[in-house]
Amino acid sequence: MTEEIKEVARPSVVSFKKEEFAKLIINDLSSSKSGRKFLKKYKQSEVREIIENYKDEKNQEKLREISLLIWAKSPQYQRLLKHFAGMATFAHVVPPIKEIRKMNKTKVMKQYVEIGELVKLMNLRHEMTKVLSVAFREDIFYGYIHKEGTKSFHIQQMPFEICKLSSVEDGVLNYSIDMSSFEKNEDQLYKWADEIQYKYREWKALKEKNPKISKWVELDAKNTICIKVNEDMLEIFPPFAGVFDSVFDIEGFKELRKDKEKLGNYMVLAQKLPMRTDSDNNNDFLIDKDFMMFFHNQASDVVPENVGVITSPMEIDPITFKENKADNDGVGKATRDFWEGTGVSQLLFSSDNNSSAGLAMSIKSDEEIVFQLLTQIERWLNRYLKGQFKDLMFNVSILPVTRFNQGEMYKMYLENAQYGVPVKNHLSATVGLDPIEVMNMSFLENDLLKMHEEWIPLQSSHTMSDPASVSSDQSGDEGRPKKDDADIADETSRDRDKPNS
């Protein structure tokens, strides 16, 4: 019996539609983002434009907002501001400003104690560090003083949006507040200071008679404090706005590094479709679509997420993204540019090199910026004392002492005190004692506890040899004591670390 063989008609051309071919990309490796923004509200180009046009009041408000956002998102910017705001120790003394030798001693002593107690109540180190934190971030700090007798003292930060510089008194800035801001929330007015409540009602009564009256009303100078970093300009300009661009660069390079690391973990498996070599038709594949899809899906189901599968009739050449051997870390370069832009040594926050001399000079430059603000605070403090005492005999003097030069200043005052210069209070201030503490601790230790009679004086290091430098056969010899590690040069430090030959 003859078996009939039927031929199955095969299409001369096996072609694909674009929609069907798109389905072959099972694992999509493209994770492109629609533009990067370090800040959701501002692009880098917009920030540059705002800085250039900082004289516009609206741009000044935007700069303050940008500074706040960057402070919240950039650890470099945050550490920079904390470096300056937390540098000062607010060591202070209360020197006389009048001839007190001929005055009533009881009266003089009474006022000295009262001023000492008031300044102690203020807790300058805590309150003024908060003031400087805001000032370095926003360029200006508006505050209102809340004092309850001898029990409590607090500086309330006033909202930037309702405050405006208005005058200068005794070299100290004063500000006004926008009374119209309370109109919509009069039920919340009780939360504000009595002076603000009184002046708002007074302003509202005047507005009913004259609707064109200014909305700005200046607060009493004895109840306010205003500190501005850029004191030589009226515009509000964050002192480190010049490095905003560098902060964007750091974050941008971080994203690029992430993308490069992510791309380096990708792999693509390419399956080549066989084609008929003896056919004159285009797209004439050796296998049909169903057969191809079966093996394509089989491969796609077993590969991990970071491996893509491509099925194509064309040759696919691998493309690799090799690292640039010459300084490929853009993040490190952008970070160095950031610190160079601030003028602050990067050595304070990293250990790229060990030049102690360069670091010391950089810190001194930073201290000069802080000292200017200490002068502002000192003038405000003495103006405040004028409002508290009718016949003021003393002022408060804030010493140029920081956490970095504390030891240096202590040695300077100690040497002067040894020659009879009246700086015992200055010496005590450098170790963190307030004037009222010096007076009371001296009375406590000398008169009550009589510690000077009970305690045996400690032996001085200048009369003792360094045990580590004395050998067993030279135990009786005295020599010069070793310097502290912080007081020696880099070369000396390295020589000490060398093993003995």
Short mmCIF file of C-alpha atoms in Angstrom, two decimals:
data_model
loop_
_atom_site.label_atom_id
_atom_site.label_comp_id
_atom_site.label_asym_id
_atom_site.label_seq_id
_atom_site.Cartn_x
_atom_site.Cartn_y
_atom_site.Cartn_z
CA MET A 1 0.00 0.00 0.00
CA THR A 2 1.39 3.27 -1.05
CA GLU A 3 1.53 5.82 1.73
CA GLU A 4 0.67 9.35 0.64
CA ILE A 5 2.98 11.97 1.98
CA LYS A 6 1.53 15.41 2.39
CA GLU A 7 3.85 18.39 2.44
CA VAL A 8 3.06 21.13 4.85
CA ALA A 9 3.21 24.45 3.14
CA ARG A 10 5.79 26.69 4.83
CA PRO A 11 5.66 30.42 4.49
CA SER A 12 8.48 31.73 2.38
CA VAL A 13 9.13 34.54 4.88
CA VAL A 14 8.78 34.42 8.68
CA SER A 15 8.54 38.03 9.82
CA PHE A 16 7.84 39.74 13.15
CA LYS A 17 5.80 42.72 14.09
CA LYS A 18 7.41 45.36 16.27
CA GLU A 19 4.91 44.75 19.08
CA GLU A 20 5.76 41.04 19.12
CA PHE A 21 9.50 41.67 19.05
CA ALA A 22 9.21 44.05 22.01
CA LYS A 23 7.84 41.20 24.13
CA LEU A 24 11.15 39.37 23.76
CA ILE A 25 12.81 41.76 26.24
CA ILE A 26 11.86 39.92 29.40
CA ASN A 27 14.24 41.63 31.80
CA ASP A 28 14.47 45.31 31.03
CA LEU A 29 17.93 46.56 31.92
CA SER A 30 17.25 50.22 31.19
CA SER A 31 16.62 52.10 34.42
CA SER A 32 17.10 55.59 33.10
CA LYS A 33 15.79 58.33 35.28
CA SER A 34 13.96 61.41 34.06
CA GLY A 35 16.65 63.83 35.24
CA ARG A 36 18.28 63.94 38.67
CA LYS A 37 17.37 66.47 41.28
CA PHE A 38 19.23 66.69 44.57
CA LEU A 39 16.46 68.98 45.78
CA LYS A 40 12.94 68.25 44.55
CA LYS A 41 12.05 71.92 44.28
CA TYR A 42 15.25 73.34 42.79
CA LYS A 43 17.58 72.32 39.99
CA GLN A 44 21.29 73.09 40.07
CA SER A 45 20.96 75.63 37.27
CA GLU A 46 18.13 77.37 39.13
CA VAL A 47 20.22 77.65 42.30
CA ARG A 48 23.05 79.28 40.33
CA GLU A 49 20.64 81.83 38.91
CA ILE A 50 19.16 82.60 42.33
CA ILE A 51 22.63 83.21 43.81
CA GLU A 52 23.51 85.59 40.99
CA ASN A 53 20.33 87.60 41.64
CA TYR A 54 20.50 87.55 45.44
CA LYS A 55 19.51 91.23 45.80
CA ASP A 56 15.92 90.30 44.96
CA GLU A 57 14.01 89.75 48.25
CA LYS A 58 12.22 86.71 46.83
CA ASN A 59 15.57 85.15 45.94
CA GLN A 60 16.83 85.85 49.46
CA GLU A 61 13.93 83.82 50.82
CA LYS A 62 14.70 81.06 48.33
CA LEU A 63 18.38 81.01 49.33
CA ARG A 64 17.41 80.56 52.95
CA GLU A 65 15.07 77.71 51.98
CA ILE A 66 17.75 76.07 49.83
CA SER A 67 20.24 76.33 52.70
CA LEU A 68 17.77 74.58 55.01
CA LEU A 69 17.13 71.81 52.50
CA ILE A 70 20.83 71.24 51.82
CA TRP A 71 21.54 71.26 55.56
CA ALA A 72 19.01 68.45 55.96
CA LYS A 73 20.38 66.37 53.06
CA SER A 74 24.14 67.03 52.89
CA PRO A 75 26.36 65.69 55.71
CA GLN A 76 29.26 67.83 54.47
CA TYR A 77 27.24 71.05 54.68
CA GLN A 78 25.87 70.08 58.08
CA ARG A 79 29.32 69.39 59.52
CA LEU A 80 30.63 72.64 58.05
CA LEU A 81 27.98 74.70 59.86
CA LYS A 82 28.41 72.78 63.11
CA HIS A 83 32.16 73.38 62.88
CA PHE A 84 31.67 77.14 63.00
CA ALA A 85 28.63 77.25 65.30
CA GLY A 86 30.17 75.01 67.95
CA MET A 87 33.70 76.37 67.88
CA ALA A 88 33.44 79.10 70.54
CA THR A 89 33.51 78.18 74.24
CA PHE A 90 31.99 81.58 75.23
CA ALA A 91 34.56 81.97 77.98
CA HIS A 92 33.83 85.35 79.58
CA VAL A 93 34.79 87.68 82.38
CA VAL A 94 33.00 90.62 84.04
CA PRO A 95 35.48 93.54 84.13
CA PRO A 96 34.55 96.95 85.60
CA ILE A 97 33.88 99.88 83.27
CA LYS A 98 34.03 102.58 85.96
CA GLU A 99 36.36 103.66 88.74
CA ILE A 100 35.25 101.29 91.49
CA ARG A 101 38.04 101.92 94.02
CA LYS A 102 36.26 104.94 95.47
CA MET A 103 32.76 103.45 95.28
CA ASN A 104 30.88 101.72 98.06
CA LYS A 105 32.32 98.19 98.20
CA THR A 106 29.02 96.63 99.23
CA LYS A 107 27.25 98.24 96.27
CA VAL A 108 29.99 97.18 93.86
CA MET A 109 30.00 93.61 95.15
CA LYS A 110 26.22 93.42 95.00
CA GLN A 111 26.09 94.39 91.31
CA TYR A 112 29.01 92.10 90.43
CA VAL A 113 27.17 89.15 91.97
CA GLU A 114 23.89 90.07 90.27
CA ILE A 115 25.56 90.31 86.85
CA GLY A 116 27.42 87.07 87.46
CA GLU A 117 24.19 85.29 88.40
CA LEU A 118 22.34 86.74 85.39
CA VAL A 119 25.01 85.69 82.91
CA LYS A 120 25.12 82.24 84.51
CA LEU A 121 21.33 82.05 84.14
CA MET A 122 21.66 82.88 80.44
CA ASN A 123 23.82 79.79 79.87
CA LEU A 124 25.71 81.46 77.05
CA ARG A 125 27.36 78.31 75.76
CA HIS A 126 24.04 76.63 75.10
CA GLU A 127 21.86 79.55 74.02
CA MET A 128 24.42 81.27 71.83
CA THR A 129 25.52 78.07 70.14
CA LYS A 130 21.89 77.64 69.02
CA VAL A 131 21.88 81.25 67.83
CA LEU A 132 25.04 80.73 65.77
CA SER A 133 23.70 77.47 64.32
CA VAL A 134 20.79 79.36 62.79
CA ALA A 135 22.90 82.37 61.81
CA PHE A 136 25.46 80.31 59.87
CA ARG A 137 22.67 78.41 58.12
CA GLU A 138 20.39 81.35 57.28
CA ASP A 139 22.76 84.36 57.68
CA ILE A 140 20.52 85.93 60.35
CA PHE A 141 18.90 85.02 63.65
CA TYR A 142 15.83 86.80 65.02
CA GLY A 143 15.17 86.08 68.69
CA TYR A 144 12.92 87.19 71.52
CA ILE A 145 14.05 87.13 75.17
CA HIS A 146 11.93 85.36 77.77
CA LYS A 147 13.17 85.96 81.32
CA GLU A 148 11.37 85.15 84.53
CA GLY A 149 13.18 86.84 87.42
CA THR A 150 16.16 84.77 88.50
CA LYS A 151 14.59 81.43 87.60
CA SER A 152 14.71 81.02 83.84
CA PHE A 153 16.09 82.56 80.67
CA HIS A 154 15.23 81.48 77.14
CA ILE A 155 15.74 82.86 73.63
CA GLN A 156 12.82 82.11 71.32
CA GLN A 157 13.63 81.97 67.62
CA MET A 158 11.23 84.21 65.72
CA PRO A 159 9.93 83.07 62.31
CA PHE A 160 12.03 84.45 59.49
CA GLU A 161 8.95 85.12 57.36
CA ILE A 162 7.49 87.77 59.71
CA CYS A 163 10.75 89.55 60.66
CA LYS A 164 12.69 92.33 58.98
CA LEU A 165 15.75 94.43 59.91
CA SER A 166 14.68 97.94 60.85
CA SER A 167 17.34 99.84 62.87
CA VAL A 168 20.68 99.84 64.69
CA GLU A 169 21.07 100.81 68.36
CA ASP A 170 24.39 100.84 70.22
CA GLY A 171 25.89 99.01 67.26
CA VAL A 172 23.32 96.22 67.64
CA LEU A 173 20.66 95.29 65.06
CA ASN A 174 16.94 95.66 65.79
CA TYR A 175 14.05 94.16 63.84
CA SER A 176 10.34 94.65 63.21
CA ILE A 177 7.61 92.04 62.80
CA ASP A 178 4.74 91.82 60.35
CA MET A 179 1.58 92.42 62.40
CA SER A 180 -0.69 91.47 59.51
CA SER A 181 0.47 87.86 59.90
CA PHE A 182 -1.58 87.59 63.12
CA GLU A 183 -4.87 88.77 61.61
CA LYS A 184 -5.93 85.34 60.35
CA ASN A 185 -4.95 83.58 63.59
CA GLU A 186 -5.94 85.94 66.35
CA ASP A 187 -7.08 82.98 68.45
CA GLN A 188 -3.40 81.89 68.58
CA LEU A 189 -2.14 85.30 69.65
CA TYR A 190 -2.01 84.28 73.31
CA LYS A 191 0.97 82.03 72.53
CA TRP A 192 3.14 85.05 71.77
CA ALA A 193 4.90 87.40 74.19
CA ASP A 194 2.89 90.06 76.04
CA GLU A 195 4.65 92.83 74.13
CA ILE A 196 3.63 91.34 70.78
CA GLN A 197 0.01 90.95 71.91
CA TYR A 198 -0.12 94.54 73.14
CA LYS A 199 1.50 96.01 70.02
CA TYR A 200 -0.76 93.98 67.73
CA ARG A 201 -3.91 95.34 69.36
CA GLU A 202 -2.45 98.83 69.22
CA TRP A 203 -1.57 98.40 65.54
CA LYS A 204 -5.02 97.01 64.71
CA ALA A 205 -6.72 100.03 66.32
CA LEU A 206 -4.52 102.40 64.30
CA LYS A 207 -5.22 100.44 61.11
CA GLU A 208 -8.97 100.95 61.51
CA LYS A 209 -8.35 104.72 61.43
CA ASN A 210 -5.66 104.57 58.72
CA PRO A 211 -5.79 101.45 56.48
CA LYS A 212 -2.53 102.45 54.77
CA ILE A 213 -0.50 102.17 57.98
CA SER A 214 2.66 100.07 57.68
CA LYS A 215 2.34 96.46 58.74
CA TRP A 216 5.87 96.47 60.23
CA VAL A 217 6.18 97.30 63.93
CA GLU A 218 9.55 97.33 65.72
CA LEU A 219 9.84 95.42 68.98
CA ASP A 220 11.48 96.80 72.11
CA ALA A 221 15.27 96.45 71.84
CA LYS A 222 15.60 95.25 75.44
CA ASN A 223 13.54 92.16 74.58
CA THR A 224 15.13 91.18 71.27
CA ILE A 225 18.35 89.80 69.84
CA CYS A 226 19.41 89.89 66.19
CA ILE A 227 22.71 88.39 65.00
CA LYS A 228 23.78 88.52 61.34
CA VAL A 229 26.85 86.78 59.92
CA ASN A 230 27.22 89.05 56.87
CA GLU A 231 26.92 92.20 58.96
CA ASP A 232 28.37 94.38 56.21
CA MET A 233 25.37 93.86 53.88
CA LEU A 234 21.64 94.33 54.41
CA GLU A 235 20.61 91.49 52.09
CA ILE A 236 20.02 88.05 53.56
CA PHE A 237 22.68 85.80 52.07
CA PRO A 238 23.69 82.46 53.66
CA PRO A 239 27.44 82.74 54.32
CA PHE A 240 28.25 79.49 52.51
CA ALA A 241 25.85 79.84 49.58
CA GLY A 242 28.88 79.76 47.31
CA VAL A 243 29.30 76.01 47.91
CA PHE A 244 25.71 75.05 47.04
CA ASP A 245 26.93 74.18 43.55
CA SER A 246 29.57 71.83 44.98
CA VAL A 247 26.95 70.06 47.09
CA PHE A 248 24.94 69.33 43.94
CA ASP A 249 28.11 68.00 42.27
CA ILE A 250 28.81 65.63 45.18
CA GLU A 251 25.31 64.17 45.05
CA GLY A 252 25.42 63.98 41.26
CA PHE A 253 28.67 62.02 41.29
CA LYS A 254 27.25 59.71 43.95
CA GLU A 255 24.37 58.88 41.64
CA LEU A 256 26.74 58.32 38.74
CA ARG A 257 28.85 55.99 40.88
CA LYS A 258 25.77 54.00 41.83
CA ASP A 259 24.75 53.74 38.19
CA LYS A 260 28.25 52.58 37.20
CA GLU A 261 28.34 49.93 39.93
CA LYS A 262 24.86 48.79 38.98
CA LEU A 263 25.79 48.63 35.31
CA GLY A 264 28.91 46.63 36.14
CA ASN A 265 26.74 43.86 37.61
CA TYR A 266 24.59 43.50 34.51
CA MET A 267 24.96 40.69 31.97
CA VAL A 268 23.25 40.10 28.64
CA LEU A 269 22.74 36.65 27.10
CA ALA A 270 22.37 36.85 23.33
CA GLN A 271 20.68 34.01 21.39
CA LYS A 272 21.24 34.16 17.65
CA LEU A 273 18.37 33.09 15.42
CA PRO A 274 19.49 30.78 12.56
CA MET A 275 18.57 32.00 9.06
CA ARG A 276 18.32 30.18 5.76
CA THR A 277 21.39 30.72 3.67
CA ASP A 278 19.85 29.41 0.45
CA SER A 279 16.87 31.75 0.47
CA ASP A 280 16.49 34.98 -1.44
CA ASN A 281 13.84 36.33 0.94
CA ASN A 282 14.50 38.75 3.78
CA ASN A 283 13.72 37.67 7.35
CA ASP A 284 13.69 33.99 6.31
CA PHE A 285 14.42 32.28 9.62
CA LEU A 286 15.26 28.62 9.96
CA ILE A 287 12.85 28.19 12.90
CA ASP A 288 9.37 29.57 13.38
CA LYS A 289 8.27 32.06 15.99
CA ASP A 290 6.67 29.59 18.39
CA PHE A 291 9.80 27.44 18.49
CA MET A 292 12.00 30.49 19.06
CA MET A 293 9.73 31.87 21.81
CA PHE A 294 9.83 28.57 23.66
CA PHE A 295 13.62 28.65 24.08
CA HIS A 296 13.68 32.40 24.65
CA ASN A 297 11.27 32.09 27.56
CA GLN A 298 13.11 29.07 28.91
CA ALA A 299 16.33 31.11 29.16
CA SER A 300 14.57 34.16 30.60
CA ASP A 301 12.92 32.19 33.39
CA VAL A 302 16.18 30.86 34.81
CA VAL A 303 18.43 33.94 34.73
CA PRO A 304 18.61 36.34 37.72
CA GLU A 305 17.12 39.85 37.64
CA ASN A 306 20.35 41.55 36.63
CA VAL A 307 20.77 39.34 33.54
CA GLY A 308 18.90 40.16 30.33
CA VAL A 309 18.06 37.85 27.44
CA ILE A 310 18.07 39.07 23.84
CA THR A 311 17.08 36.95 20.87
CA SER A 312 18.24 38.48 17.62
CA PRO A 313 19.42 37.39 14.17
CA MET A 314 22.24 39.93 14.27
CA GLU A 315 25.72 39.68 15.75
CA ILE A 316 25.91 41.45 19.14
CA ASP A 317 29.27 42.75 20.25
CA PRO A 318 29.79 43.09 24.02
CA ILE A 319 30.19 46.64 25.34
CA THR A 320 32.06 47.13 28.61
CA PHE A 321 32.40 50.26 30.72
CA LYS A 322 35.95 50.09 32.02
CA GLU A 323 36.98 52.28 34.89
CA ASN A 324 39.10 55.28 34.14
CA LYS A 325 42.38 54.65 35.91
CA ALA A 326 43.19 58.35 36.28
CA ASP A 327 41.05 59.73 39.11
CA ASN A 328 37.80 57.94 38.37
CA ASP A 329 36.22 58.83 41.72
CA GLY A 330 34.22 61.95 40.96
CA VAL A 331 32.72 61.93 44.46
CA GLY A 332 36.13 62.40 46.07
CA LYS A 333 37.05 65.20 43.68
CA ALA A 334 33.71 66.96 44.19
CA THR A 335 34.12 66.67 47.97
CA ARG A 336 37.58 68.22 47.79
CA ASP A 337 36.17 71.03 45.66
CA PHE A 338 33.49 71.58 48.30
CA TRP A 339 35.98 72.12 51.14
CA GLU A 340 38.21 74.26 48.95
CA GLY A 341 35.18 76.41 48.15
CA THR A 342 34.40 76.93 51.83
CA GLY A 343 37.96 77.88 52.70
CA VAL A 344 37.94 75.27 55.48
CA SER A 345 40.61 72.59 55.60
CA GLN A 346 39.35 69.14 54.68
CA LEU A 347 41.81 67.75 57.24
CA LEU A 348 39.27 68.63 59.94
CA PHE A 349 36.86 66.04 58.59
CA SER A 350 39.04 63.45 56.87
CA SER A 351 42.56 62.01 56.91
CA ASP A 352 43.73 62.43 53.31
CA ASN A 353 47.08 63.81 54.49
CA ASN A 354 48.74 64.78 57.74
CA SER A 355 50.01 68.35 57.46
CA SER A 356 49.45 69.60 61.00
CA ALA A 357 51.01 73.02 60.28
CA GLY A 358 48.61 73.70 57.41
CA LEU A 359 45.69 72.52 59.50
CA ALA A 360 46.59 74.83 62.38
CA MET A 361 46.74 77.88 60.10
CA SER A 362 43.42 76.93 58.49
CA ILE A 363 41.76 76.74 61.90
CA LYS A 364 43.07 80.19 62.84
CA SER A 365 41.44 81.57 59.70
CA ASP A 366 38.15 79.92 60.70
CA GLU A 367 38.42 81.39 64.20
CA GLU A 368 38.57 84.93 62.81
CA ILE A 369 35.09 84.46 61.33
CA VAL A 370 33.72 83.30 64.69
CA PHE A 371 35.45 86.10 66.61
CA GLN A 372 33.55 88.70 64.57
CA LEU A 373 30.28 87.14 65.68
CA LEU A 374 31.46 86.96 69.30
CA THR A 375 31.92 90.73 69.15
CA GLN A 376 28.31 91.12 67.96
CA ILE A 377 27.06 88.93 70.79
CA GLU A 378 29.19 90.81 73.33
CA ARG A 379 27.76 94.17 72.23
CA TRP A 380 24.22 92.82 72.39
CA LEU A 381 24.87 91.35 75.85
CA ASN A 382 26.17 94.64 77.22
CA ARG A 383 23.25 96.55 75.73
CA TYR A 384 20.95 94.06 77.45
CA LEU A 385 22.72 94.72 80.77
CA LYS A 386 22.11 98.45 80.34
CA GLY A 387 18.40 97.72 80.32
CA GLN A 388 18.66 95.64 83.50
CA PHE A 389 20.85 97.96 85.63
CA LYS A 390 20.45 101.73 85.99
CA ASP A 391 24.00 102.49 87.18
CA LEU A 392 25.99 99.84 85.31
CA MET A 393 29.51 99.38 86.67
CA PHE A 394 30.52 96.19 84.81
CA ASN A 395 30.45 94.80 81.32
CA VAL A 396 30.74 91.27 80.00
CA SER A 397 33.81 90.55 77.91
CA ILE A 398 33.72 87.38 75.77
CA LEU A 399 37.25 86.06 75.36
CA PRO A 400 38.62 84.88 71.98
CA VAL A 401 38.73 81.26 73.11
CA THR A 402 37.68 78.33 70.94
CA ARG A 403 37.85 74.58 71.37
CA PHE A 404 40.94 74.62 69.18
CA ASN A 405 42.99 77.35 70.89
CA GLN A 406 41.85 76.66 74.46
CA GLY A 407 45.20 75.22 75.55
CA GLU A 408 47.13 78.00 73.86
CA MET A 409 45.03 80.72 75.52
CA TYR A 410 45.32 78.99 78.91
CA LYS A 411 49.13 79.04 78.67
CA MET A 412 49.12 82.70 77.67
CA TYR A 413 46.97 83.76 80.63
CA LEU A 414 48.96 81.53 82.99
CA GLU A 415 52.27 83.13 81.96
CA ASN A 416 50.80 86.62 82.42
CA ALA A 417 49.33 85.68 85.81
CA GLN A 418 52.75 84.45 86.96
CA TYR A 419 54.12 87.96 86.33
CA GLY A 420 51.34 89.60 88.31
CA VAL A 421 49.00 90.60 85.45
CA PRO A 422 45.41 90.57 86.85
CA VAL A 423 44.07 87.79 84.62
CA LYS A 424 43.10 85.13 87.16
CA ASN A 425 39.47 85.40 86.05
CA HIS A 426 40.57 85.07 82.42
CA LEU A 427 42.57 81.97 83.33
CA SER A 428 39.57 80.45 85.08
CA ALA A 429 37.30 81.31 82.15
CA THR A 430 39.45 79.35 79.71
CA VAL A 431 38.84 76.15 81.69
CA GLY A 432 35.07 76.71 81.55
CA LEU A 433 34.29 78.52 84.81
CA ASP A 434 31.83 81.44 84.89
CA PRO A 435 32.73 84.49 87.02
CA ILE A 436 30.13 83.63 89.65
CA GLU A 437 31.52 80.08 89.78
CA VAL A 438 35.06 81.33 90.30
CA MET A 439 33.98 83.46 93.23
CA ASN A 440 31.86 80.79 94.86
CA MET A 441 34.29 77.92 94.26
CA SER A 442 37.14 79.95 95.76
CA PHE A 443 35.05 80.56 98.88
CA LEU A 444 33.97 76.93 99.03
CA GLU A 445 37.46 75.45 98.64
CA ASN A 446 39.45 77.97 100.70
CA ASP A 447 37.10 79.17 103.47
CA LEU A 448 34.68 76.28 103.96
CA LEU A 449 36.50 73.12 102.93
CA LYS A 450 40.01 74.52 103.48
CA MET A 451 41.30 72.30 100.73
CA HIS A 452 44.55 74.26 100.49
CA GLU A 453 45.41 72.99 103.98
CA GLU A 454 44.31 69.38 103.47
CA TRP A 455 45.61 68.66 100.00
CA ILE A 456 49.25 67.80 99.31
CA PRO A 457 50.56 69.71 96.26
CA LEU A 458 51.19 67.56 93.22
CA GLN A 459 54.77 67.15 92.05
CA SER A 460 55.59 69.24 88.99
CA SER A 461 56.60 67.49 85.79
CA HIS A 462 59.39 70.04 85.41
CA THR A 463 61.18 68.51 88.42
CA MET A 464 60.68 64.90 87.35
CA SER A 465 62.33 62.89 84.60
CA ASP A 466 60.36 61.02 82.01
CA PRO A 467 60.25 57.34 83.17
CA ALA A 468 60.03 56.12 79.61
CA SER A 469 63.24 57.89 78.65
CA VAL A 470 65.30 56.77 81.66
CA SER A 471 67.23 53.53 81.31
CA SER A 472 67.96 51.21 84.21
CA ASP A 473 71.51 52.54 84.60
CA GLN A 474 70.41 56.20 84.46
CA SER A 475 67.43 56.11 86.83
CA GLY A 476 68.83 58.96 88.91
CA ASP A 477 69.36 61.40 86.04
CA GLU A 478 66.86 64.12 85.42
CA GLY A 479 66.07 65.27 81.94
CA ARG A 480 63.73 67.47 80.00
CA PRO A 481 60.17 66.09 80.01
CA LYS A 482 58.75 65.01 76.69
CA LYS A 483 56.32 67.31 74.89
CA ASP A 484 52.75 66.26 74.28
CA ASP A 485 52.00 64.73 70.90
CA ALA A 486 49.89 67.77 69.97
CA ASP A 487 52.87 70.12 70.50
CA ILE A 488 55.42 68.37 68.34
CA ALA A 489 56.13 68.55 64.62
CA ASP A 490 55.14 65.79 62.19
CA GLU A 491 58.77 64.71 61.71
CA THR A 492 59.31 64.36 65.47
CA SER A 493 56.15 62.27 65.77
CA ARG A 494 57.33 59.93 63.03
CA ASP A 495 60.75 59.62 64.68
CA ARG A 496 59.12 58.60 67.97
CA ASP A 497 57.17 55.89 66.22
CA LYS A 498 60.29 54.33 64.72
CA PRO A 499 61.44 51.15 66.49
CA ASN A 500 64.66 51.37 68.50
CA SER A 501 67.67 50.08 66.61
#
